[in-house]
Short mmCIF file of C-alpha atoms in Angstrom, two decimals:
data_model
loop_
_atom_site.label_atom_id
_atom_site.label_comp_id
_atom_site.label_asym_id
_atom_site.label_seq_id
_atom_site.Cartn_x
_atom_site.Cartn_y
_atom_site.Cartn_z
CA MET A 1219 14.40 -2.43 100.28
CA ALA A 1220 13.59 -5.21 98.83
CA THR A 1221 15.43 -6.84 96.29
CA TRP A 1222 13.57 -9.01 93.65
CA LEU A 1223 14.47 -11.37 90.56
CA ILE A 1224 12.10 -12.07 88.65
CA THR A 1225 12.32 -14.28 85.47
CA GLY A 1226 9.99 -13.59 81.66
CA CYS A 1227 10.02 -9.60 82.53
CA SER A 1228 9.48 -8.83 78.20
CA THR A 1229 5.63 -9.46 78.12
CA GLY A 1230 2.50 -9.84 80.33
CA LEU A 1231 2.49 -10.40 84.17
CA GLY A 1232 6.05 -10.97 84.64
CA ARG A 1233 6.78 -7.16 82.94
CA ALA A 1234 4.09 -5.79 85.00
CA LEU A 1235 5.41 -7.33 88.00
CA ALA A 1236 8.70 -5.84 87.69
CA GLU A 1237 7.34 -2.20 86.94
CA ALA A 1238 5.18 -2.16 89.99
CA VAL A 1239 7.46 -3.22 92.06
CA LEU A 1240 10.25 -0.94 90.62
CA ASP A 1241 7.30 1.93 91.17
CA HIS A 1242 6.58 0.39 94.80
CA GLY A 1243 10.48 1.38 95.45
CA ASP A 1244 12.07 -1.58 95.46
CA ASN A 1245 14.96 -3.12 93.22
CA ALA A 1246 14.03 -5.12 90.47
CA VAL A 1247 16.42 -7.83 88.69
CA VAL A 1248 14.60 -8.00 84.95
CA THR A 1249 15.57 -10.88 82.74
CA ALA A 1250 14.20 -12.92 79.87
CA ARG A 1251 16.33 -14.96 77.94
CA ASP A 1252 16.64 -11.93 75.38
CA VAL A 1253 18.05 -9.14 77.55
CA SER A 1254 17.06 -5.95 74.90
CA ALA A 1255 13.20 -7.18 75.69
CA VAL A 1256 13.69 -5.59 79.34
CA GLN A 1257 16.52 -3.11 78.78
CA ASP A 1258 13.96 -0.56 78.37
CA ILE A 1259 12.83 -1.09 82.17
CA ALA A 1260 16.47 -0.74 83.54
CA ASP A 1261 17.09 2.63 81.70
CA ARG A 1262 13.70 3.68 82.85
CA HIS A 1263 15.23 2.82 86.77
CA PRO A 1264 19.06 3.14 86.48
CA ASP A 1265 19.50 3.28 90.09
CA SER A 1266 16.88 0.15 90.93
CA ALA A 1267 16.81 -2.21 88.52
CA LEU A 1268 19.13 -4.48 86.63
CA ALA A 1269 18.81 -6.52 83.39
CA VAL A 1270 19.95 -9.50 82.71
CA ALA A 1271 19.61 -12.48 80.16
CA LEU A 1272 18.01 -15.81 81.71
CA ASP A 1273 17.21 -18.58 80.29
CA VAL A 1274 16.31 -20.74 82.63
CA THR A 1275 16.76 -24.02 81.38
CA ASP A 1276 20.35 -23.02 81.40
CA ASP A 1277 21.99 -24.12 84.78
CA ASP A 1278 25.00 -21.25 83.87
CA ALA A 1279 22.40 -18.44 83.16
CA VAL A 1280 20.63 -18.92 86.56
CA ARG A 1281 23.72 -19.02 88.56
CA ALA A 1282 24.92 -16.22 86.73
CA ALA A 1283 21.98 -13.95 87.08
CA VAL A 1284 22.31 -14.46 91.23
CA THR A 1285 25.40 -13.66 91.01
CA ALA A 1286 24.73 -10.42 89.28
CA ALA A 1287 21.62 -10.07 91.71
CA ASP A 1288 24.49 -10.09 94.96
CA GLN A 1289 27.07 -8.58 93.32
CA ARG A 1290 24.21 -4.86 92.33
CA PHE A 1291 22.03 -5.14 95.59
CA GLY A 1292 22.92 -7.36 97.96
CA GLY A 1293 21.37 -10.03 97.38
CA VAL A 1294 17.91 -11.86 96.69
CA ASP A 1295 14.74 -10.95 99.03
CA VAL A 1296 11.87 -11.88 96.79
CA LEU A 1297 12.14 -14.48 93.81
CA VAL A 1298 9.36 -14.99 91.57
CA ASN A 1299 9.17 -17.94 88.92
CA ASN A 1300 7.30 -16.28 86.12
CA ALA A 1301 9.16 -17.57 83.08
CA GLY A 1302 7.19 -20.28 81.29
CA TYR A 1303 4.36 -20.08 78.17
CA GLY A 1304 1.74 -22.20 77.13
CA TYR A 1305 1.36 -26.21 75.40
CA ARG A 1306 -1.99 -27.08 74.34
CA ALA A 1307 -2.34 -31.07 73.25
CA ALA A 1308 -4.61 -33.58 73.96
CA VAL A 1309 -2.41 -36.13 76.05
CA GLU A 1310 -1.98 -38.81 72.97
CA GLU A 1311 -0.87 -35.77 70.74
CA GLY A 1312 1.55 -34.39 72.83
CA GLU A 1313 5.52 -35.12 71.22
CA ASP A 1314 7.61 -35.87 73.33
CA ASP A 1315 10.56 -33.54 72.91
CA ALA A 1316 7.57 -30.37 73.60
CA VAL A 1317 6.25 -32.40 76.53
CA ALA A 1318 10.68 -32.78 77.97
CA ARG A 1319 11.11 -28.64 77.17
CA LEU A 1320 7.86 -27.89 79.01
CA PHE A 1321 9.42 -29.87 81.84
CA ASP A 1322 12.17 -28.47 81.87
CA THR A 1323 11.06 -24.78 81.66
CA HIS A 1324 8.34 -24.52 83.71
CA VAL A 1325 9.76 -27.28 86.91
CA PHE A 1326 13.03 -27.70 86.62
CA GLY A 1327 13.73 -24.05 85.78
CA THR A 1328 12.12 -23.34 89.16
CA VAL A 1329 14.23 -25.92 90.39
CA ARG A 1330 17.31 -24.17 89.37
CA THR A 1331 16.43 -20.73 90.55
CA ILE A 1332 15.27 -21.99 93.89
CA LYS A 1333 18.24 -23.92 94.16
CA ALA A 1334 20.52 -20.83 93.20
CA VAL A 1335 18.91 -17.99 95.68
CA LEU A 1336 18.29 -20.52 98.80
CA PRO A 1337 22.25 -20.36 100.09
CA GLY A 1338 21.69 -16.52 100.46
CA MET A 1339 18.17 -16.64 101.65
CA ARG A 1340 19.45 -19.18 104.50
CA ALA A 1341 22.61 -17.17 105.35
CA ARG A 1342 20.17 -14.17 106.10
CA ARG A 1343 16.96 -15.94 107.41
CA SER A 1344 14.55 -14.52 105.01
CA GLY A 1345 13.07 -14.57 102.10
CA THR A 1346 10.23 -15.35 99.95
CA ILE A 1347 9.94 -17.71 96.60
CA VAL A 1348 7.15 -16.78 94.85
CA ASN A 1349 6.37 -19.74 91.69
CA LEU A 1350 3.69 -19.12 89.67
CA SER A 1351 1.51 -21.45 88.39
CA SER A 1352 -1.93 -21.75 86.55
CA ILE A 1353 -5.80 -22.55 87.66
CA GLY A 1354 -5.06 -25.29 84.59
CA ALA A 1355 -3.50 -26.86 87.60
CA ARG A 1356 -6.99 -26.97 89.55
CA ILE A 1357 -9.68 -27.83 86.42
CA SER A 1358 -7.47 -29.55 84.04
CA PRO A 1359 -9.55 -28.57 80.72
CA GLU A 1360 -9.18 -30.45 77.88
CA GLY A 1361 -6.23 -30.01 76.00
CA SER A 1362 -4.22 -28.97 78.94
CA GLY A 1363 -3.11 -31.64 80.31
CA TYR A 1364 0.43 -31.41 79.54
CA TYR A 1365 0.09 -27.71 81.04
CA ALA A 1366 -1.86 -28.19 84.01
CA ALA A 1367 0.73 -31.47 84.99
CA VAL A 1368 3.58 -29.35 85.05
CA LYS A 1369 1.28 -26.46 87.04
CA ALA A 1370 0.37 -29.16 89.37
CA ALA A 1371 3.91 -30.22 90.28
CA ILE A 1372 5.53 -26.39 91.10
CA GLU A 1373 3.00 -26.36 93.25
CA ALA A 1374 3.29 -29.53 95.00
CA LEU A 1375 7.22 -28.40 94.99
CA THR A 1376 6.03 -24.90 96.86
CA LEU A 1377 3.94 -26.60 98.97
CA SER A 1378 6.76 -29.10 100.46
CA LEU A 1379 9.61 -26.13 100.18
CA ARG A 1380 7.36 -24.15 102.32
CA LYS A 1381 7.15 -26.06 105.17
CA GLU A 1382 11.21 -27.42 104.96
CA VAL A 1383 12.20 -23.85 104.87
CA ALA A 1384 9.47 -22.29 107.27
CA PRO A 1385 12.06 -22.56 110.52
CA LEU A 1386 14.71 -20.82 108.75
CA GLY A 1387 12.49 -17.31 108.17
CA ILE A 1388 11.76 -17.74 104.59
CA THR A 1389 8.44 -18.34 102.81
CA ALA A 1390 7.43 -19.95 99.49
CA LEU A 1391 4.55 -19.65 97.94
CA ALA A 1392 1.95 -20.29 94.91
CA VAL A 1393 -0.04 -17.96 92.35
CA GLU A 1394 -2.89 -19.47 90.68
CA PRO A 1395 -4.07 -16.59 88.02
CA GLY A 1396 -6.95 -16.97 85.81
CA GLY A 1397 -7.15 -15.67 82.32
CA PHE A 1398 -5.23 -12.45 82.16
CA ARG A 1399 -5.30 -9.94 79.80
CA THR A 1400 -0.90 -10.50 78.37
CA ASP A 1401 -0.33 -12.31 75.26
CA PHE A 1402 -0.34 -15.96 76.93
CA ALA A 1403 -3.10 -17.29 74.67
CA GLY A 1404 -1.22 -15.65 71.53
CA ARG A 1405 3.06 -15.65 71.12
CA SER A 1406 3.16 -17.56 74.36
CA LEU A 1407 0.73 -20.33 73.06
CA THR A 1408 2.24 -23.62 71.53
CA GLN A 1409 0.61 -26.81 70.52
CA SER A 1410 1.12 -29.98 69.46
CA ALA A 1411 2.01 -30.47 65.35
CA GLU A 1412 -0.29 -33.08 64.45
CA PRO A 1413 -4.00 -32.96 65.93
CA ILE A 1414 -6.02 -36.30 66.12
CA ALA A 1415 -9.55 -36.58 64.57
CA ASP A 1416 -10.88 -38.58 67.50
CA TYR A 1417 -10.30 -35.60 70.00
CA ALA A 1418 -11.84 -32.55 67.64
CA ASP A 1419 -14.56 -32.30 69.97
CA THR A 1420 -12.50 -31.95 73.71
CA ALA A 1421 -9.24 -30.94 72.95
CA GLY A 1422 -9.42 -29.77 69.97
CA LYS A 1423 -12.06 -27.12 70.70
CA ARG A 1424 -8.91 -25.66 72.61
CA ARG A 1425 -6.44 -25.15 69.44
CA LYS A 1426 -5.12 -21.96 68.34
CA GLU A 1427 -7.02 -21.77 65.49
CA HIS A 1428 -10.22 -22.10 67.78
CA ASP A 1429 -9.08 -20.10 70.44
CA THR A 1430 -11.38 -17.10 70.78
CA VAL A 1431 -9.77 -15.89 74.39
CA ASP A 1432 -6.54 -13.55 73.04
CA GLY A 1433 -7.30 -10.22 74.01
CA LYS A 1434 -10.28 -11.00 76.28
CA GLN A 1435 -9.10 -12.21 79.33
CA PRO A 1436 -10.69 -10.70 82.62
CA GLY A 1437 -7.62 -9.83 84.39
CA ASP A 1438 -5.73 -6.98 85.01
CA PRO A 1439 -1.80 -7.37 85.03
CA ALA A 1440 -1.75 -3.97 87.05
CA LYS A 1441 -4.03 -5.80 89.47
CA ALA A 1442 -2.16 -8.82 89.62
CA ALA A 1443 1.00 -7.25 90.34
CA ALA A 1444 -0.10 -5.49 93.03
CA ALA A 1445 -1.79 -8.17 94.77
CA ILE A 1446 1.45 -10.43 94.61
CA ILE A 1447 3.51 -7.04 96.09
CA GLU A 1448 0.97 -7.06 98.64
CA ALA A 1449 0.77 -10.80 100.05
CA VAL A 1450 4.50 -10.93 99.68
CA GLU A 1451 4.68 -7.65 102.29
CA SER A 1452 1.68 -9.36 104.46
CA GLU A 1453 2.77 -11.11 107.98
CA HIS A 1454 1.77 -14.06 106.68
CA PRO A 1455 1.70 -14.66 102.72
CA PRO A 1456 -0.67 -17.55 102.09
CA PHE A 1457 0.55 -20.09 100.59
CA MET A 1458 -1.88 -20.25 97.81
CA LEU A 1459 -2.92 -16.95 96.27
CA LEU A 1460 -5.61 -16.62 93.53
CA LEU A 1461 -6.14 -14.13 91.10
CA GLY A 1462 -9.66 -13.00 89.20
CA ASN A 1463 -12.84 -14.07 89.82
CA ASP A 1464 -12.39 -17.26 87.32
CA ALA A 1465 -9.39 -18.28 89.46
CA SER A 1466 -11.49 -18.39 92.39
CA ASP A 1467 -14.69 -19.51 90.97
CA GLY A 1468 -12.57 -22.26 89.43
CA PHE A 1469 -11.28 -23.03 92.60
CA ARG A 1470 -14.27 -23.74 94.58
CA GLY A 1471 -16.20 -25.14 92.12
CA ALA A 1472 -12.81 -28.44 91.18
CA LEU A 1473 -13.03 -28.69 95.42
CA ARG A 1474 -16.49 -28.97 95.95
CA SER A 1475 -16.61 -32.26 92.98
CA LEU A 1476 -13.80 -33.37 94.19
CA LEU A 1477 -15.27 -33.61 97.70
CA ALA A 1478 -18.50 -35.25 96.15
CA GLU A 1479 -17.08 -38.04 94.84
CA VAL A 1480 -14.11 -38.19 98.28
CA ASP A 1481 -17.95 -39.00 99.87
CA GLU A 1482 -19.32 -41.13 97.35
CA TRP A 1483 -16.39 -43.63 97.67
CA GLU A 1484 -14.89 -42.59 101.24
CA SER A 1485 -16.74 -46.42 102.14
CA LEU A 1486 -14.15 -48.50 99.78
CA SER A 1487 -11.39 -45.97 100.56
CA ARG A 1488 -11.66 -46.81 103.83
CA SER A 1489 -12.09 -50.26 103.89
CA THR A 1490 -8.52 -51.17 102.99
CA ASP A 1491 -6.63 -51.17 105.47
CA ILE A 1492 -5.23 -54.43 107.87
CA ASP A 1493 -7.82 -55.84 109.70
CA GLU A 1494 -5.67 -55.91 113.55
#
């Protein structure tokens, strides 16, 4: 029986994953900034679930959550960094404080939890770290530059981490979901306060007031949760787990486009070495 610590369990994929893990027979530390939002999950699974308040931007809260997991279940076997939210703005429109909060939550929040669980995982020579990214990191739509940036940072961090911890019996993987039927495009989506008219036909089309995606996303959170569990339990977990047909199609399309450009400019790229 594994013990999972999952951040951001109040709604969406985090809640679906917490419920799937518990139904699967594992233990789960279910977290949210407001612990009352996840207490119902713990109440339904009194022997295997622990509800903990966790704001991933708070160092003390992160350490306390891991300590609570250690005391109740003897350690964290699987960490899932799911907590986060969306932010839409043209790059020029992005407010400094809003962008800083976005990076603190997604990137540095992920780093905080990883650092908190790794000593225990290293001591046990086992463990899995799952970091939620987004297909946005690959396709970088207009208006999502900052969100794509934090997710791309998480992916790069995860790949280096995977190489560092593999000899210690620990694995790390990134999950790139497409659009899932959660509140991500609704309550969990923020945006810049002051749009710039020159971006109306690019980033402006994706502002919340013009968005028609919420409630129509193709992905099923329950199926995503099952896929994550299957990947974590596999003999050789992937580095990158894509979730959804839109994610798979978008990923392949982005790679084809990038490779075509690499081929077009390859002779110039290869012309810059020192002549010996």
